CSV table of C-alpha atoms in Angstrom, one decimal:
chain,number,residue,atom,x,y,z
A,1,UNK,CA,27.6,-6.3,-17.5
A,2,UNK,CA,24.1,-6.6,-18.8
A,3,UNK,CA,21.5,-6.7,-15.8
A,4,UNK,CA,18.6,-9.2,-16.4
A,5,UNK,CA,15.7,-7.4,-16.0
A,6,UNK,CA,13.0,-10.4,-16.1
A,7,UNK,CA,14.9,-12.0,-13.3
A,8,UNK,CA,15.0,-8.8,-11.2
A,9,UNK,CA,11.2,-8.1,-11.6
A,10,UNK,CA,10.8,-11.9,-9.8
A,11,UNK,CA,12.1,-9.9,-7.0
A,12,UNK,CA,13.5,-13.1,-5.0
A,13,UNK,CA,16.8,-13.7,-3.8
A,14,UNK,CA,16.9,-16.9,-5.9
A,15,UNK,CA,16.4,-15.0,-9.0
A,16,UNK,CA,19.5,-12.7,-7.9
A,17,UNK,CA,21.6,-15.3,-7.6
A,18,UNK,CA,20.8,-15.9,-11.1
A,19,UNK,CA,22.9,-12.4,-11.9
A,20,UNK,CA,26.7,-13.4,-11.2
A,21,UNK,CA,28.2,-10.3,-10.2
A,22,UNK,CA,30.7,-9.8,-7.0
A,23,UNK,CA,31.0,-6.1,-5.7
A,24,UNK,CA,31.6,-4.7,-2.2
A,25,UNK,CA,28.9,-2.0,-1.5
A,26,UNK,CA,28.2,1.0,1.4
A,27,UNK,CA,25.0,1.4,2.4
A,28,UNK,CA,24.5,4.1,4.4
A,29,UNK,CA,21.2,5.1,6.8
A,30,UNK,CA,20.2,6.9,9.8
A,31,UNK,CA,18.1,3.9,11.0
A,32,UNK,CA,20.1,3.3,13.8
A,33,UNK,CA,17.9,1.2,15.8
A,34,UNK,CA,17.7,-0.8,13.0
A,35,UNK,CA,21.2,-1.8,12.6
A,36,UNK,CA,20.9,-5.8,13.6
A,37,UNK,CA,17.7,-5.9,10.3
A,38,UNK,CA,20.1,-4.7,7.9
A,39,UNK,CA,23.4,-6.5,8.7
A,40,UNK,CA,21.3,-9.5,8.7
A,41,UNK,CA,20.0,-8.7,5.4
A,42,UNK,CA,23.3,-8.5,3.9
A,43,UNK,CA,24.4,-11.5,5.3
A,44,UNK,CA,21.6,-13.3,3.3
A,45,UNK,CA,22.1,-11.7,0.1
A,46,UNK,CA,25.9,-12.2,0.3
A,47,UNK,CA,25.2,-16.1,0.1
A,48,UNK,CA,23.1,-15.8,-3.0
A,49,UNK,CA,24.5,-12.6,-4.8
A,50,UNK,CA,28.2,-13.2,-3.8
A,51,UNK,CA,27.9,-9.1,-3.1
A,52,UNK,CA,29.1,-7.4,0.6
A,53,UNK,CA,26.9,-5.2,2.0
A,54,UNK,CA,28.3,-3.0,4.4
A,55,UNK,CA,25.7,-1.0,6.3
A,56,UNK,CA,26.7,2.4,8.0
A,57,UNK,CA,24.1,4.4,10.4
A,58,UNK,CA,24.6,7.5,11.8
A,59,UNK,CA,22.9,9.4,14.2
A,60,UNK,CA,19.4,10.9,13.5
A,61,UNK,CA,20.1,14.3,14.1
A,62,UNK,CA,23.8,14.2,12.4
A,63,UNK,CA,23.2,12.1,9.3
A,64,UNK,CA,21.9,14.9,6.6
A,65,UNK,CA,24.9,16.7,7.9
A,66,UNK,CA,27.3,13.8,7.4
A,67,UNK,CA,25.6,12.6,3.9
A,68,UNK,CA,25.6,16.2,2.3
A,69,UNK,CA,29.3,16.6,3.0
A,70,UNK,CA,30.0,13.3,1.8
A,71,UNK,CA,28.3,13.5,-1.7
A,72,UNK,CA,29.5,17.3,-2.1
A,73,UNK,CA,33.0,16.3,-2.0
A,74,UNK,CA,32.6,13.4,-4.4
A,75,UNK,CA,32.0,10.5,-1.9
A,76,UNK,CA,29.6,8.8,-0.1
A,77,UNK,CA,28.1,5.6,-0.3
A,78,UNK,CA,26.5,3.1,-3.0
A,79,UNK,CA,23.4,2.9,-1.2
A,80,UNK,CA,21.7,5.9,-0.1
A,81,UNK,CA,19.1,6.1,2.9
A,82,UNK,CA,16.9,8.8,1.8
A,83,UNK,CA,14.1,11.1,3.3
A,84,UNK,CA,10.9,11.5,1.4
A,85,UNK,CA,9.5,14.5,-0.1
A,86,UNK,CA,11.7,18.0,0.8
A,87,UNK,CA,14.2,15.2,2.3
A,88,UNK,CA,14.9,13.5,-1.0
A,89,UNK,CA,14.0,16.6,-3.1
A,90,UNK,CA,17.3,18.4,-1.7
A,91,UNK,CA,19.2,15.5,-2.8
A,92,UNK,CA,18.0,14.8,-6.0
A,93,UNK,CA,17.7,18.6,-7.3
A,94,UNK,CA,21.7,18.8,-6.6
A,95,UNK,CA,22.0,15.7,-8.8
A,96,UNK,CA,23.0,13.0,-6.4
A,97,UNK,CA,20.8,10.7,-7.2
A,98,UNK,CA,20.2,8.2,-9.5
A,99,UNK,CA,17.1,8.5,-11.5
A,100,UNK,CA,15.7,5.0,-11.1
A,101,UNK,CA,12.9,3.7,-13.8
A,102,UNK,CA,10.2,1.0,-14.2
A,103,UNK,CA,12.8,-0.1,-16.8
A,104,UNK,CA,15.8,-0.2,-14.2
A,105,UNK,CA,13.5,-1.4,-11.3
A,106,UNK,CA,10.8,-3.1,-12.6
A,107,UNK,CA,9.4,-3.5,-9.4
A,108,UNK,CA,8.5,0.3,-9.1
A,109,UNK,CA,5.8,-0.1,-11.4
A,110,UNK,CA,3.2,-1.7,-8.9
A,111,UNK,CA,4.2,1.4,-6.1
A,112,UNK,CA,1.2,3.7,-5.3
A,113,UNK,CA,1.7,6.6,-3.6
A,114,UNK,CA,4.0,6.5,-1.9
A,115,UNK,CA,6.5,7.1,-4.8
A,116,UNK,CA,5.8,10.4,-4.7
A,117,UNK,CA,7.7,10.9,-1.9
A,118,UNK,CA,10.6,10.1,-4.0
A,119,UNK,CA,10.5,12.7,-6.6
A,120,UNK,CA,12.6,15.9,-6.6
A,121,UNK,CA,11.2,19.2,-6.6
A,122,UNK,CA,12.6,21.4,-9.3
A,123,UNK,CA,12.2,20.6,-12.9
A,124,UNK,CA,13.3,17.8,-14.7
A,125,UNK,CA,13.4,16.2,-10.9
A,126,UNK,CA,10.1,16.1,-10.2
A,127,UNK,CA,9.7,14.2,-13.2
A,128,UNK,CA,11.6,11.4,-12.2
A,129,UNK,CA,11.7,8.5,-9.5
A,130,UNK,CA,15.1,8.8,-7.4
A,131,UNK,CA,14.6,6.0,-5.0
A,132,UNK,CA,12.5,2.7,-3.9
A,133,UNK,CA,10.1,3.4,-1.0
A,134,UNK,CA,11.0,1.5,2.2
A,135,UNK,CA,7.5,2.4,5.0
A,136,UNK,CA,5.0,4.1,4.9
A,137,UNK,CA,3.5,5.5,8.7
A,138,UNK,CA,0.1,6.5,9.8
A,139,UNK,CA,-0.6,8.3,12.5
A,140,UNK,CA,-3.2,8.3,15.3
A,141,UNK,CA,-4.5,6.9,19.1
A,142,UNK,CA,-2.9,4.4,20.9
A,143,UNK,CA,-4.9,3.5,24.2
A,144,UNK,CA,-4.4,1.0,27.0
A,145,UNK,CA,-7.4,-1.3,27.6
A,146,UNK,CA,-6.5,-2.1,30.7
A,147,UNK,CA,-6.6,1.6,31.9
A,148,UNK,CA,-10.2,2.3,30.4
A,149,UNK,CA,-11.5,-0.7,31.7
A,150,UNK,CA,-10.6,0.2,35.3
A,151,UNK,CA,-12.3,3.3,34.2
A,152,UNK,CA,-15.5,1.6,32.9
A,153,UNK,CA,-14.5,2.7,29.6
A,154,UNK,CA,-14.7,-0.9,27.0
A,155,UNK,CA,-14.4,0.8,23.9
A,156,UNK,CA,-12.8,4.2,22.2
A,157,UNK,CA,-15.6,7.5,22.0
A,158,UNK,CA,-17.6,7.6,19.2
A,159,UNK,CA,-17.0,11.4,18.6
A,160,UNK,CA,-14.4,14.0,19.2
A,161,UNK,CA,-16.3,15.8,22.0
A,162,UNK,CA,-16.9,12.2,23.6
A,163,UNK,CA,-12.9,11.5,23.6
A,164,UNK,CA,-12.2,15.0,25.4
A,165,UNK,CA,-15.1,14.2,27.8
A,166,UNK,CA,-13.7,11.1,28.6
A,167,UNK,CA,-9.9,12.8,29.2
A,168,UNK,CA,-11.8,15.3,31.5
A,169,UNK,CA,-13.3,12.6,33.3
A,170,UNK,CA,-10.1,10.5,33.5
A,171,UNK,CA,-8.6,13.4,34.7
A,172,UNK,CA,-10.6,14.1,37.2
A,173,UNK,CA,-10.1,10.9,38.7
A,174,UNK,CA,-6.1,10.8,39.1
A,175,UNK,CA,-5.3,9.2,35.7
A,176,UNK,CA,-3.0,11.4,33.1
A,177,UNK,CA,-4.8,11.1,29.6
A,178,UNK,CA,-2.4,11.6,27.2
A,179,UNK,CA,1.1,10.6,27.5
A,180,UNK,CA,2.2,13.0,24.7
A,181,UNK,CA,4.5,16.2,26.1
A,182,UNK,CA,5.1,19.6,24.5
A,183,UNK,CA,8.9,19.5,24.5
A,184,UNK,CA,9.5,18.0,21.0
A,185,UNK,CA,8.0,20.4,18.2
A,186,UNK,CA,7.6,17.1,16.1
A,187,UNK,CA,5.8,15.7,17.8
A,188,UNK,CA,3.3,18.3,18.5
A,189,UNK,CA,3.1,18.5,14.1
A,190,UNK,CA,1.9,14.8,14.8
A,191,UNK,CA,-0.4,15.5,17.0
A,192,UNK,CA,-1.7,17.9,14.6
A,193,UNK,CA,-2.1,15.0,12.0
A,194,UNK,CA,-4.1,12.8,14.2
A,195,UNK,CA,-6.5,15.8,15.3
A,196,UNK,CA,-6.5,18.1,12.4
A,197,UNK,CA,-7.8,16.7,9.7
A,198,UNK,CA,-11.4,15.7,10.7
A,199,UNK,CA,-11.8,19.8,11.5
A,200,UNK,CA,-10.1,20.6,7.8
A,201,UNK,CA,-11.1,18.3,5.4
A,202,UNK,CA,-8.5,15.6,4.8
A,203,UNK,CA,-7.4,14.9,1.6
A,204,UNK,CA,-10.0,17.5,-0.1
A,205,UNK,CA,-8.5,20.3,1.9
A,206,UNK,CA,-4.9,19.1,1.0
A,207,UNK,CA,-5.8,19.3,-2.8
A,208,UNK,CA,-7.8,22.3,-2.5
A,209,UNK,CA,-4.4,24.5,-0.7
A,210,UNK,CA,-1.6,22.3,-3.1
A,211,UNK,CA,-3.7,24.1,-6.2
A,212,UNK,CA,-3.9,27.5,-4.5
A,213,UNK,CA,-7.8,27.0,-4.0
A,214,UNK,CA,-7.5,27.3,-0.6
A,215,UNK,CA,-5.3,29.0,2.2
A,216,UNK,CA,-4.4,27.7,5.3
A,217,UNK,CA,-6.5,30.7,6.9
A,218,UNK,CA,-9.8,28.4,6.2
A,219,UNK,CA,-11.6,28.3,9.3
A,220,UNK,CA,-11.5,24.3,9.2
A,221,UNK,CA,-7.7,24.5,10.1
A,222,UNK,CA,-7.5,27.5,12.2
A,223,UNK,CA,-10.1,25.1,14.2
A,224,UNK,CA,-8.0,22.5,14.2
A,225,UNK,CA,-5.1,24.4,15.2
A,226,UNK,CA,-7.2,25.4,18.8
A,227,UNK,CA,-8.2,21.5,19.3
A,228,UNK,CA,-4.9,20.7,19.3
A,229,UNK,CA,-3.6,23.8,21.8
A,230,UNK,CA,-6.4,22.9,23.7
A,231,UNK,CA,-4.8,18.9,24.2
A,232,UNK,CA,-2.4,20.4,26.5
A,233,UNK,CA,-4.8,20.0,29.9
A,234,UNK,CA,-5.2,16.5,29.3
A,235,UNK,CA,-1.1,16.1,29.3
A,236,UNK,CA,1.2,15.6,32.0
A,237,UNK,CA,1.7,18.0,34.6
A,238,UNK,CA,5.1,18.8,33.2
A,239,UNK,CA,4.5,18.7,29.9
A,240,UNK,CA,7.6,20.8,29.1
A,241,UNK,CA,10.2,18.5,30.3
A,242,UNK,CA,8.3,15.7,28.4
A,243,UNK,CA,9.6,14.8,24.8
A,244,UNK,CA,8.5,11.2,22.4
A,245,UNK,CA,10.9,8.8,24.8
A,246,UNK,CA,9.3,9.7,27.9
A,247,UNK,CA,5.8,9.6,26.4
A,248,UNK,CA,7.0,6.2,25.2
A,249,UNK,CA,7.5,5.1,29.0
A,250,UNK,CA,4.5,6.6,30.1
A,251,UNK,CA,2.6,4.9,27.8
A,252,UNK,CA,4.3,1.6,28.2
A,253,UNK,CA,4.3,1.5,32.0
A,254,UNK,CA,0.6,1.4,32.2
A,255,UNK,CA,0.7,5.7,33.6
A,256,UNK,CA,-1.7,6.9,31.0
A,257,UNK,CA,-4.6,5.9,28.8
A,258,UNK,CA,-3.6,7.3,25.0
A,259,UNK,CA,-0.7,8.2,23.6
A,260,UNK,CA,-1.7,10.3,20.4
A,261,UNK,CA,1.6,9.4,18.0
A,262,UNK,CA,2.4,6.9,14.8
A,263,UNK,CA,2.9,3.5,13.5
A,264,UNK,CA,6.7,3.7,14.5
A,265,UNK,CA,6.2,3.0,18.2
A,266,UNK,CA,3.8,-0.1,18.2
A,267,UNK,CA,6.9,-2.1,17.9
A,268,UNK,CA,9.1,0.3,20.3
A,269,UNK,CA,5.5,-0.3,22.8
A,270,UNK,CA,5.8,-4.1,22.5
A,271,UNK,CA,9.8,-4.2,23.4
A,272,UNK,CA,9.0,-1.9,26.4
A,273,UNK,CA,6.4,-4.1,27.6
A,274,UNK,CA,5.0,-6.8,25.9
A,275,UNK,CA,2.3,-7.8,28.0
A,276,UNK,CA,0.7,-4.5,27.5
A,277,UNK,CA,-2.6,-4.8,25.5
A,278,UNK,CA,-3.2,-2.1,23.5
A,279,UNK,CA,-4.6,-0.9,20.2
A,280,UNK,CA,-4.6,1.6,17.4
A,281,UNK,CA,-7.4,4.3,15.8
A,282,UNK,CA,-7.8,7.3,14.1
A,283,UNK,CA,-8.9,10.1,16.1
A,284,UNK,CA,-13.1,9.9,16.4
A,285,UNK,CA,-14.7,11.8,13.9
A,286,UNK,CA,-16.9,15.1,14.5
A,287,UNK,CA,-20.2,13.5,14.6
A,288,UNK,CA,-20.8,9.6,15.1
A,289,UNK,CA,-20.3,7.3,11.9
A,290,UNK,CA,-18.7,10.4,10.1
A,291,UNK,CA,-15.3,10.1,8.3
A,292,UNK,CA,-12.3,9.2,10.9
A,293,UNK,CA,-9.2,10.4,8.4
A,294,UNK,CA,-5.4,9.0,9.1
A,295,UNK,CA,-2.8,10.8,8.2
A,296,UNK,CA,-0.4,8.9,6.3
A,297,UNK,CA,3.1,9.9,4.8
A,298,UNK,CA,6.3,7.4,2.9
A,299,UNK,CA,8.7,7.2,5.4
A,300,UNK,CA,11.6,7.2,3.2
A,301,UNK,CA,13.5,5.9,0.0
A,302,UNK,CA,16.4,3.3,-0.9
A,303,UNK,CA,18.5,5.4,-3.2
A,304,UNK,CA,21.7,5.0,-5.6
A,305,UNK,CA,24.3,7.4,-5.5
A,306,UNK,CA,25.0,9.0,-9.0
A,307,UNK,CA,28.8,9.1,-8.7
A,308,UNK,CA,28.7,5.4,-7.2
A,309,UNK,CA,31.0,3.1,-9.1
A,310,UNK,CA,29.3,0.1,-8.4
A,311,UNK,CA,25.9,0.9,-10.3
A,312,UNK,CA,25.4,-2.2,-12.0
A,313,UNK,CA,25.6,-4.3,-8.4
A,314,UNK,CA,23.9,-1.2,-6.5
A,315,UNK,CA,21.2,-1.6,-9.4
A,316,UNK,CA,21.0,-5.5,-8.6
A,317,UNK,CA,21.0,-4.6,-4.6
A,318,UNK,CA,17.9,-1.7,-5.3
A,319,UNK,CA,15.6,-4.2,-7.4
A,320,UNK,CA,16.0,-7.1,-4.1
A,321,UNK,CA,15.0,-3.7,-1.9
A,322,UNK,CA,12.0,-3.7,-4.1
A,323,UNK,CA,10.7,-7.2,-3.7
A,324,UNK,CA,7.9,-8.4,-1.9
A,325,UNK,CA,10.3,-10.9,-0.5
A,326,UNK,CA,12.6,-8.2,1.4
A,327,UNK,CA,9.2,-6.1,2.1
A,328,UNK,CA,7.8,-8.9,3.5
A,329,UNK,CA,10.9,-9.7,5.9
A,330,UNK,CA,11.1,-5.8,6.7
A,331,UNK,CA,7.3,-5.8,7.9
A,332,UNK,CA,7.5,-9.0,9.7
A,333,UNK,CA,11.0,-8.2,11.6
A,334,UNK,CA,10.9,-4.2,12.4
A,335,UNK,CA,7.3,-4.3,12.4
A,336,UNK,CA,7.0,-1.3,9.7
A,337,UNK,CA,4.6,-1.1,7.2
A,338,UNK,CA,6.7,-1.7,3.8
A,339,UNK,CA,5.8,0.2,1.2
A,340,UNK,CA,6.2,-2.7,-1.1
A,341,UNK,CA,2.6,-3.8,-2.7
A,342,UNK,CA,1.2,-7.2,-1.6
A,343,UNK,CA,2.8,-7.1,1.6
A,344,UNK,CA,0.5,-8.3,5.0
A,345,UNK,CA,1.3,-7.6,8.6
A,346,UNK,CA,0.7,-10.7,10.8
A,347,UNK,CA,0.9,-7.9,14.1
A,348,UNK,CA,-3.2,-7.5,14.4
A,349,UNK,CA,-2.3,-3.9,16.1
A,350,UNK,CA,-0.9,-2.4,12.8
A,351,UNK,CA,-2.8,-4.7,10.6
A,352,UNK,CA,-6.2,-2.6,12.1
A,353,UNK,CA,-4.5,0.9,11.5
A,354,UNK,CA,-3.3,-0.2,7.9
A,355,UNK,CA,-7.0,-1.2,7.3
A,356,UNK,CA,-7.9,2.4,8.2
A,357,UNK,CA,-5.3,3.8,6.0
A,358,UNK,CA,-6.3,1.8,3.2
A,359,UNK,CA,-10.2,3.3,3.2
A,360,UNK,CA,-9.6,6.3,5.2
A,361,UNK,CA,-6.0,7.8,4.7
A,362,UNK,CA,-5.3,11.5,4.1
A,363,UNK,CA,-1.5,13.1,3.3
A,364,UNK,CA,0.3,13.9,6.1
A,365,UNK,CA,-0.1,17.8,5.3
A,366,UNK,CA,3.1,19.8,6.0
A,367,UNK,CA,5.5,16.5,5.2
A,368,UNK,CA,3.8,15.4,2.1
A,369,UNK,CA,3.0,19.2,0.5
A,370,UNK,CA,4.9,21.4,2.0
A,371,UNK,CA,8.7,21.4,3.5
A,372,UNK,CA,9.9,21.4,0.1
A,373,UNK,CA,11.4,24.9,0.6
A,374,UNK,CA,11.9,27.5,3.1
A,375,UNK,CA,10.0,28.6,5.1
A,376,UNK,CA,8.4,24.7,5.1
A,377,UNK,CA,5.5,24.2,6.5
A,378,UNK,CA,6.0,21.9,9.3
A,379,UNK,CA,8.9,24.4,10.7
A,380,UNK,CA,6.1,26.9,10.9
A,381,UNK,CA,3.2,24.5,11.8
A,382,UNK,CA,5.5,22.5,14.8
A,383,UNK,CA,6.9,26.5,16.1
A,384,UNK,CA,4.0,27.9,16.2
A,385,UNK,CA,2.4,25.0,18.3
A,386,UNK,CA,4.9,25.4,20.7
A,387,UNK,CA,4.0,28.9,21.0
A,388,UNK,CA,1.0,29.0,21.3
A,389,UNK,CA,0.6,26.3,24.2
A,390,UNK,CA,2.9,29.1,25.9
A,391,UNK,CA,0.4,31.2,25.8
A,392,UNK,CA,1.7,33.3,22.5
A,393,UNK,CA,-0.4,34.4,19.8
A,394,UNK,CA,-3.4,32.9,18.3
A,395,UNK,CA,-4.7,29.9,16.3
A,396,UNK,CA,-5.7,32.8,13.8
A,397,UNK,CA,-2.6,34.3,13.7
A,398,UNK,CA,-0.8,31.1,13.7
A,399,UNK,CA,-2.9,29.9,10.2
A,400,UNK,CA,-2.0,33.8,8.5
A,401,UNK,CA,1.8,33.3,9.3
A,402,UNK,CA,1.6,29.8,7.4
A,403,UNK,CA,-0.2,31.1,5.1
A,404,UNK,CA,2.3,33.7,4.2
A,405,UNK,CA,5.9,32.1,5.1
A,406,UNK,CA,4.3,29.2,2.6
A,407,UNK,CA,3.4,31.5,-0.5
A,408,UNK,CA,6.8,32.8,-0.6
A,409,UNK,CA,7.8,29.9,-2.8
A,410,UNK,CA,4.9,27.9,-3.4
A,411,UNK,CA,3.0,29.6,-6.2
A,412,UNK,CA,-0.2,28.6,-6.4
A,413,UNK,CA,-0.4,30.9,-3.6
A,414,UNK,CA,0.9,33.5,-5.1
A,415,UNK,CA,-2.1,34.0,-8.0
């Protein structure tokens, strides 16, 4: 079957229908929560394409296990949920994937940045595009209006020493800060994202340590390391027992003022209670009108399988993936930021943060650069955390065992 490549780059579902072709194709995720989207996606382009989708998710926490044994014994589905960065990298280095091109999906040619996140690692790989970028996420301050106002509080601090005055003065009078805990080590590597990178430098400190110029010894991050140990006293009592569900309550019941976490949760907010009024900022820069960076990272990829038998349909399926039309249906229903270019979200909460992103975004540090091998970065960054809220070690210390777990494989540290 030839595929008709000007009709895919319209990107609609009308111009699909165009391409008669009828396959039956697995799609499989971990997006569990997002079940209801997908299925109702398929149902759409069923009526159009005359394809079945059938869409599979698994468990968070057992789907790299599932899909790995799948694709090493020969199986596995058409379409492939995939990771970004290290996630994807794994996947594509082992040949799994389908090397997708501007030619295949013309579609991929307007992608920014985000496409990185679909490359493998290892040479030809990281050469080549392996999947279609679904989200991107930034990260940074959620806070309750309602909660500040009672407090006297009408807008967000102007600098970083003003928000931690304000948390010590909240504090002080019977209201819990931050709704973030210290049980989950990922979320504490968030954490990190929102705080760190007004102390290190953003996007020029990313460069500088991805090209060896740098360590992660620099003052700048071992200072932003401390900042973010030092959150803790402005957490819940039993921060321990407290992991990103329960913050999710806390926040959503009206308990707390900020809850320091990503784009993800505005929608999971609204479901929990949608008469909460509520909005979204980077965390306040150093001194007042200085640069206020968000941390930003693709959330994932739409991938092909290499030993899929239906790669012509798969193909077909992959270019709708990439249309505005299905990016624009994904940001309006899950409330996610696609990563498809031209797409607008209508939800004024993720619309502001987006706006940020767009002027002020940084890489997400250890997730873009670093968790490509082992030791990766964020296992070291989100550990060490954890530690050292314990009362182990030092923020020193902490930067020096980065430093060196990370230049055991990636060699511009090792010039």
């Amino acid at each position: 079957m030839k595929i008709n490549l000007k009709a895919l780059a319209a990107g609609t579902l009308v111009a699909i229908a165009q391409l008669a072709h009828s396959a039956d194709l697995t799609f499989w995720s971990w997006r569990v929560e997002d079940k209801a989207f997908y299925e109702s996606v398929a149902r759409d382009y069923r009526k159009v394409s005359g394809d079945d989708v059938k869409f599979s998710a698994y468990k968070n926490t057992e789907y790299p296990t599932v899909l790995s044994a799948a694709l090493a014994s020969g199986g596995g589905p058409d379409i492939i949920h995939t990771r970004a960065y290290g996630g994807l990298s794994n996947l594509a280095d082992a040949g799994y994937l389908l090397p997708l091109t501007s030619t295949t999906v013309p579609g991929l040619a307007a992608f920014g940045p985000s496409l990185d996140g679909a490359r493998g690692f290892k040479p030809p790989h990281d050469k080549e595009f392996h999947g279609v970028p679904f989200a991107t996420q930034s990260l940074g301050i959620i806070y309750n209006k309602a909660v500040l106002a009672k407090a006297g509080v009408t807008e967000m601090p102007a600098t970083w020493d003003e928000f931690k005055a304000l948390c010590a003065t909240l504090k002080a009078k019977g209201v819990t800060p931050l709704a973030n805990g210290t049980r989950d080590a990922a979320v504490l590597e968030q954490v990190f994202g929102v705080v760190g990178p007004n102390f290190y430098g953003g996007t020029d400190f990313f460069s500088a340590v991805k090209m060896g110029n740098k360590t992660f010894a620099d003052p700048g991050f071992v200072k932003a390391i401390e900042e973010v140990v030092g959150l803790k006293q402005f957490m819940p009592a039993n921060s321990l027992g407290i992991g990103e569900n329960e913050s999710r309550t806390l926040f959503s019941t009206g308990m707390t003022a900020f809850f320091i976490t990503g784009t993800w949760n505005i929608d999971t907010v609204r479901e929990m209670n949608a008469k909460l009024d509520f909005d979204m900022v980077p965390a306040p820069p150093l001194r007042k009108g200085g640069k206020a960076w968000v941390s930003t990272f693709a959330d994932g990829n739409y991938s092909i399988s290499a030993s899929s038998k239906n790669r012509a349909a798969a193909l077909k399926f992959i270019n709708y993936l990439a249309s505005r039309d299905f990016g624009q249906r994904l940001i309006n229903e899950l409330r996610q930021t696609s990563a498809v270019p031209g797409t607008k979200a209508d939800d004024k909460v993720l619309a502001g943060i987006n706006s940020k992103a767009r002027t002020d975004g940084t890489p997400f540090v250890m997730l873009v650069g670093f968790r490509y091998q082992n030791p990766n970065g964020s296992v070291l960054l989100r550990d060490g955390l954890q530690k050292l809220i314990q009362g182990q070690g030092t923020a020193q210390q902490l930067a020096q065992d980065i430093q060196t777990g990370l230049a055991s494989w990636h060699k511009p540290f090792q010039k």
